[in-house]
């Protein structure tokens, strides 16, 4: 027995010794996904310059996307779980986050419906499609690329394998894309004003104002996203109010009551924006950003989020009921119910794990509610 114990002990010591001596061999030497050393080092120096202790946080973030798990489809949509890509055009598309375009496109639809002056003819359909391209691929693409540019230090902590912090796309290429999308969106806005025969270029000024809002949301010194309340409301207004206003101004007249109603609806947009803050808690803490999950804690922020979404829609339903449109109000309430179900089924259980599944399940009902409201205001 003594001989056996001595043998086991010797094996354990040998294993520990070999483990210590070979520890540096654990990293795969053939990985092609590791970010270029010059760019990644520079990011780390930038983060240190902010006088924040990021070493502890960085250890919690992966150094690269999990091999064999990334999805090419997710990469094209610009959402998490994306495969690493070397094709520059695919990377450029990823930066614009196409998954964020549909709410803006839908906002244009709602605005056109609310105008009461949209007709199913070739000219109006062409105008609406051009307005959707302006709102979605151009100006939302500009906003998302700009946001990724100013978030490159946070992404170096949370998602260092993303295109900009990993060095998959150069700084000059990112900046040129920002300008191209911005100028393209503004050019389309001006063209729409001429096409609609506007004496005052309202679509152009809406596009210009939205672009400025996007800039101060992401860029210092204002950087609205540093404040969870202001930043998320600005984001909600950008996704709900601005495209609605553009669609309604293109086909009809933008009235003060619609401006107030859509800004109220933007509080629901604030709630939707909070959903995306949970995955960035560690990076936000490291760089001093006061997102609502950081300021109030994840548990409280979850309820602020669902409260903003649900109470806002119930308030809109009450407004429609008071305006003598009970059927529209009832339809809106019916669309709120499944959102509450999915909130309890997914989001309130784990807002990080189920964020994409929750948004994919619940948001279609919210955007349908927007259309119900738009149709109600057009009659």
XYZ file of C-alpha atoms in Angstrom:
379
model
C 0.000 0.000 0.000
C 2.839 2.365 0.861
C 4.368 1.708 -2.547
C 1.117 2.505 -4.310
C 0.654 5.785 -2.425
C 4.216 6.849 -3.238
C 3.615 6.090 -6.901
C 0.361 8.137 -6.982
C 2.073 11.019 -5.191
C 4.925 10.991 -7.683
C 2.480 11.047 -10.593
C 0.616 14.064 -9.133
C 3.864 15.973 -8.586
C 4.956 15.130 -12.098
C 1.612 16.349 -13.513
C 1.820 19.651 -11.626
C 5.413 20.137 -12.735
C 4.567 19.470 -16.376
C 1.494 21.692 -16.149
C 3.558 24.596 -14.807
C 6.290 24.174 -17.385
C 3.888 23.853 -20.307
C 1.372 26.501 -19.304
C 2.540 28.797 -22.073
C 1.661 26.168 -24.660
C -2.061 26.225 -23.909
C -2.863 28.937 -26.465
C -3.274 27.568 -29.992
C -0.426 28.718 -32.191
C -2.450 28.401 -35.396
C -5.337 30.780 -34.569
C -6.143 33.207 -37.346
C -8.724 35.085 -35.302
C -6.376 36.820 -32.876
C -6.415 40.610 -33.418
C -3.257 42.214 -34.837
C -0.848 42.862 -31.945
C -0.221 46.530 -32.766
C -3.880 47.519 -32.846
C -4.844 45.497 -29.781
C -1.954 46.877 -27.759
C -2.951 50.385 -28.652
C -6.494 49.736 -27.459
C -5.215 48.525 -24.132
C -3.053 51.610 -23.751
C -6.050 53.804 -24.532
C -8.139 52.113 -21.912
C -5.420 52.449 -19.282
C -5.202 56.141 -20.057
C -8.767 56.484 -18.819
C -7.585 55.671 -15.264
C -9.883 52.696 -14.982
C -8.984 49.297 -13.689
C -9.851 47.198 -16.710
C -7.561 44.245 -16.097
C -10.099 42.548 -13.907
C -12.891 43.231 -16.390
C -10.899 42.180 -19.427
C -10.284 38.782 -17.931
C -14.046 38.167 -18.092
C -14.291 38.895 -21.810
C -13.213 36.429 -24.484
C -10.076 37.248 -26.448
C -11.669 36.030 -29.636
C -14.953 34.765 -30.990
C -15.530 31.130 -30.064
C -14.139 28.968 -32.826
C -16.680 27.037 -34.842
C -19.625 28.762 -33.142
C -19.909 32.029 -35.051
C -22.667 32.376 -37.603
C -22.176 33.959 -41.019
C -25.824 35.020 -40.954
C -25.312 36.806 -37.620
C -22.234 38.458 -39.078
C -24.229 39.951 -41.952
C -26.930 41.162 -39.557
C -24.352 42.697 -37.202
C -25.469 40.846 -34.063
C -23.599 38.853 -31.430
C -22.544 35.332 -32.269
C -21.101 36.509 -35.595
C -18.421 34.555 -37.417
C -15.069 36.235 -37.996
C -14.875 37.635 -41.521
C -12.066 38.955 -43.711
C -14.152 40.219 -46.639
C -14.153 44.014 -46.296
C -17.627 44.489 -47.794
C -19.135 42.011 -45.370
C -17.344 43.783 -42.517
C -18.663 47.144 -43.712
C -22.187 45.713 -43.779
C -21.694 44.271 -40.281
C -20.804 47.727 -38.947
C -24.115 49.136 -40.209
C -26.023 46.436 -38.209
C -28.808 45.618 -40.713
C -30.774 44.012 -37.882
C -31.470 47.553 -36.600
C -32.921 48.827 -39.898
C -36.462 47.336 -39.753
C -37.768 49.614 -36.935
C -36.760 52.673 -38.962
C -38.298 51.265 -42.127
C -41.461 50.473 -40.177
C -41.481 54.008 -38.763
C -41.660 55.375 -42.316
C -44.603 53.031 -43.004
C -46.382 54.305 -39.888
C -45.778 57.932 -40.837
C -47.102 57.365 -44.346
C -50.163 55.624 -42.917
C -50.759 58.406 -40.389
C -50.613 61.044 -43.126
C -53.844 59.691 -44.624
C -52.491 60.687 -48.010
C -50.525 57.636 -49.142
C -51.830 55.934 -52.273
C -50.868 52.583 -53.704
C -49.475 53.934 -56.949
C -45.983 53.675 -58.424
C -44.915 57.187 -57.431
C -45.894 56.942 -53.757
C -44.419 53.463 -53.432
C -41.139 54.702 -54.978
C -41.075 57.706 -52.608
C -41.648 55.490 -49.588
C -38.923 53.015 -50.623
C -36.445 55.864 -51.089
C -37.401 57.255 -47.667
C -36.848 53.791 -46.169
C -33.386 53.583 -47.748
C -32.573 56.997 -46.293
C -33.800 56.030 -42.811
C -32.474 52.452 -42.709
C -29.292 51.600 -44.635
C -28.003 55.182 -44.911
C -28.713 57.065 -41.681
C -29.122 54.086 -39.350
C -26.016 52.588 -40.937
C -24.230 55.894 -40.293
C -25.438 55.910 -36.691
C -24.344 52.329 -36.003
C -20.927 52.736 -37.621
C -20.371 55.996 -35.736
C -21.425 54.361 -32.479
C -19.047 51.423 -33.017
C -16.246 53.892 -33.725
C -16.734 55.751 -30.451
C -17.394 52.479 -28.608
C -14.146 50.889 -29.740
C -12.632 51.107 -26.243
C -15.667 49.485 -24.618
C -15.733 46.821 -27.327
C -12.045 46.137 -26.648
C -13.231 45.055 -23.189
C -16.555 43.367 -23.925
C -16.091 42.114 -27.487
C -12.443 42.517 -28.568
C -13.067 40.375 -31.655
C -15.455 42.960 -33.188
C -14.266 44.530 -36.479
C -12.851 47.813 -35.161
C -11.016 46.752 -31.959
C -9.706 43.601 -33.687
C -8.231 45.630 -36.538
C -10.273 43.772 -39.186
C -11.039 47.169 -40.742
C -8.780 50.210 -40.671
C -9.573 53.543 -39.036
C -9.573 55.364 -42.382
C -12.014 52.841 -43.837
C -14.377 53.295 -40.902
C -14.263 57.104 -41.096
C -14.848 57.090 -44.868
C -17.866 54.817 -44.368
C -19.320 57.194 -41.768
C -19.078 60.153 -44.130
C -20.369 58.256 -47.162
C -23.494 57.037 -45.338
C -24.174 60.451 -43.784
C -23.868 62.391 -47.046
C -25.831 59.737 -48.924
C -28.696 59.944 -46.408
C -28.788 63.738 -46.457
C -28.672 63.763 -50.264
C -31.665 61.414 -50.469
C -33.539 63.583 -47.948
C -33.031 66.668 -50.118
C -34.157 64.747 -53.198
C -37.354 63.650 -51.415
C -38.196 67.266 -50.551
C -37.812 68.274 -54.197
C -39.882 65.275 -55.327
C -42.658 66.070 -52.833
C -42.678 69.741 -53.879
C -41.963 71.069 -50.385
C -41.410 74.811 -50.084
C -39.547 74.134 -46.829
C -37.136 71.145 -46.960
C -38.613 69.454 -43.881
C -37.377 65.930 -44.670
C -33.824 67.240 -45.104
C -33.925 69.076 -41.771
C -35.375 66.028 -40.021
C -32.526 63.936 -41.447
C -29.973 66.578 -40.458
C -31.389 66.839 -36.928
C -31.439 63.067 -36.544
C -27.835 62.830 -37.730
C -26.771 65.481 -35.228
C -28.618 63.631 -32.472
C -26.785 60.430 -33.452
C -23.458 62.237 -33.236
C -23.983 63.780 -29.801
C -25.372 60.440 -28.594
C -22.090 58.659 -29.346
C -19.372 61.306 -29.422
C -17.729 63.381 -26.684
C -18.010 65.871 -25.138
C -21.805 65.479 -24.778
C -21.992 61.705 -25.385
C -25.630 61.388 -24.335
C -25.287 57.624 -23.898
C -23.252 58.258 -20.746
C -26.557 59.053 -19.058
C -28.947 56.107 -19.140
C -32.140 58.196 -19.134
C -31.219 60.874 -21.683
C -29.253 58.559 -23.943
C -31.883 55.854 -24.160
C -34.714 58.344 -24.713
C -32.708 59.940 -27.540
C -32.221 56.483 -29.014
C -35.926 55.689 -28.671
C -36.887 58.942 -30.384
C -34.466 58.203 -33.213
C -36.026 54.802 -33.834
C -39.696 55.723 -33.437
C -40.333 59.461 -33.802
C -37.906 60.561 -36.519
C -38.789 57.995 -39.223
C -42.502 58.468 -38.457
C -42.107 62.242 -38.851
C -40.214 61.770 -42.133
C -42.879 59.458 -43.560
C -45.743 61.702 -42.514
C -44.025 64.889 -43.730
C -43.282 63.241 -47.082
C -46.931 62.427 -47.810
C -48.861 64.894 -45.665
C -48.474 67.415 -42.858
C -46.613 66.833 -39.606
C -48.910 68.150 -36.858
C -48.083 69.055 -33.212
C -50.342 66.332 -31.784
C -48.465 63.662 -33.752
C -45.138 65.067 -32.543
C -46.308 64.770 -28.920
C -47.810 61.305 -29.437
C -44.680 59.878 -31.069
C -42.396 61.409 -28.436
C -44.560 59.684 -25.818
C -44.170 56.451 -27.750
C -40.409 57.040 -27.633
C -40.512 56.229 -23.911
C -41.255 52.663 -25.013
C -38.218 53.033 -27.253
C -36.244 53.978 -24.144
C -37.245 50.636 -22.644
C -36.165 48.776 -25.771
C -32.808 50.565 -25.685
C -32.218 49.429 -22.091
C -32.405 45.802 -23.279
C -29.112 46.299 -25.104
C -27.358 47.788 -22.062
C -27.243 44.580 -20.028
C -24.626 42.905 -22.213
C -22.245 45.868 -21.732
C -22.394 46.256 -17.946
C -18.732 45.374 -17.337
C -17.392 47.672 -20.033
C -19.728 50.512 -19.002
C -18.515 50.228 -15.414
C -14.893 50.263 -16.509
C -15.288 53.438 -18.567
C -17.683 55.243 -16.223
C -20.822 55.114 -18.385
C -23.970 55.389 -16.270
C -26.269 53.050 -18.162
C -29.386 52.139 -16.192
C -28.188 48.597 -15.375
C -24.997 50.148 -13.973
C -26.762 52.957 -12.099
C -29.608 50.905 -10.597
C -28.347 47.350 -10.796
C -29.505 44.685 -13.223
C -32.521 43.589 -11.175
C -34.056 47.076 -10.877
C -33.156 47.994 -14.455
C -35.095 44.981 -15.749
C -38.302 46.329 -14.237
C -37.615 49.896 -15.398
C -37.226 48.478 -18.893
C -40.479 46.488 -19.033
C -42.342 49.261 -17.193
C -41.308 51.856 -19.784
C -42.442 49.579 -22.610
C -45.754 48.419 -21.141
C -46.972 51.554 -19.342
C -46.277 53.708 -22.401
C -48.340 51.478 -24.668
C -51.178 51.300 -22.140
C -51.135 55.109 -21.956
C -51.391 55.314 -25.755
C -54.330 52.877 -25.643
C -55.977 55.138 -23.063
C -55.417 58.143 -25.329
C -57.041 56.343 -28.268
C -59.976 55.341 -26.088
C -60.422 58.944 -24.953
C -60.249 60.094 -28.575
C -63.281 57.972 -29.384
C -61.427 55.106 -31.069
C -62.218 52.119 -28.815
C -61.524 49.426 -31.418
C -58.013 50.715 -32.060
C -57.455 50.951 -28.294
C -58.637 47.360 -27.844
C -56.379 46.158 -30.662
C -53.401 47.873 -29.040
C -54.125 46.250 -25.655
C -54.362 42.854 -27.390
C -50.873 43.447 -28.829
C -49.437 44.403 -25.428
C -50.466 41.104 -23.807
C -48.025 38.796 -25.704
C -45.197 41.263 -25.019
C -45.803 40.867 -21.274
C -45.812 37.069 -21.664
C -42.434 37.117 -23.443
C -41.022 39.507 -20.856
C -41.685 36.968 -18.113
C -40.710 34.014 -20.278
C -37.365 35.395 -21.455
C -36.229 38.871 -20.482
C -36.967 38.923 -16.759
C -35.329 35.509 -16.342
C -32.004 36.508 -17.883
C -31.722 39.763 -19.890
C -28.250 38.872 -21.184
C -28.865 35.278 -22.204
C -32.286 35.864 -23.743
C -31.980 39.420 -25.099
C -32.061 38.442 -28.783
C -34.783 35.817 -28.280
C -36.892 38.280 -26.301
C -36.596 41.050 -28.862
C -37.321 38.669 -31.745
C -40.439 37.417 -29.934
C -41.862 40.614 -28.421
C -40.914 43.459 -30.726
C -43.096 42.400 -33.671
C -46.131 43.019 -31.458
C -44.801 46.434 -30.423
C -44.234 47.562 -34.007
C -47.683 46.299 -35.002
C -49.008 48.470 -32.180
C -47.256 51.430 -33.772
C -49.110 50.781 -37.023
C -52.445 50.456 -35.176
C -51.792 53.853 -33.574
C -50.823 55.382 -36.916
C -53.978 54.114 -38.600
C -56.046 55.427 -35.687
C -54.589 58.935 -36.062
C -55.174 58.954 -39.827
C -58.978 58.619 -39.453
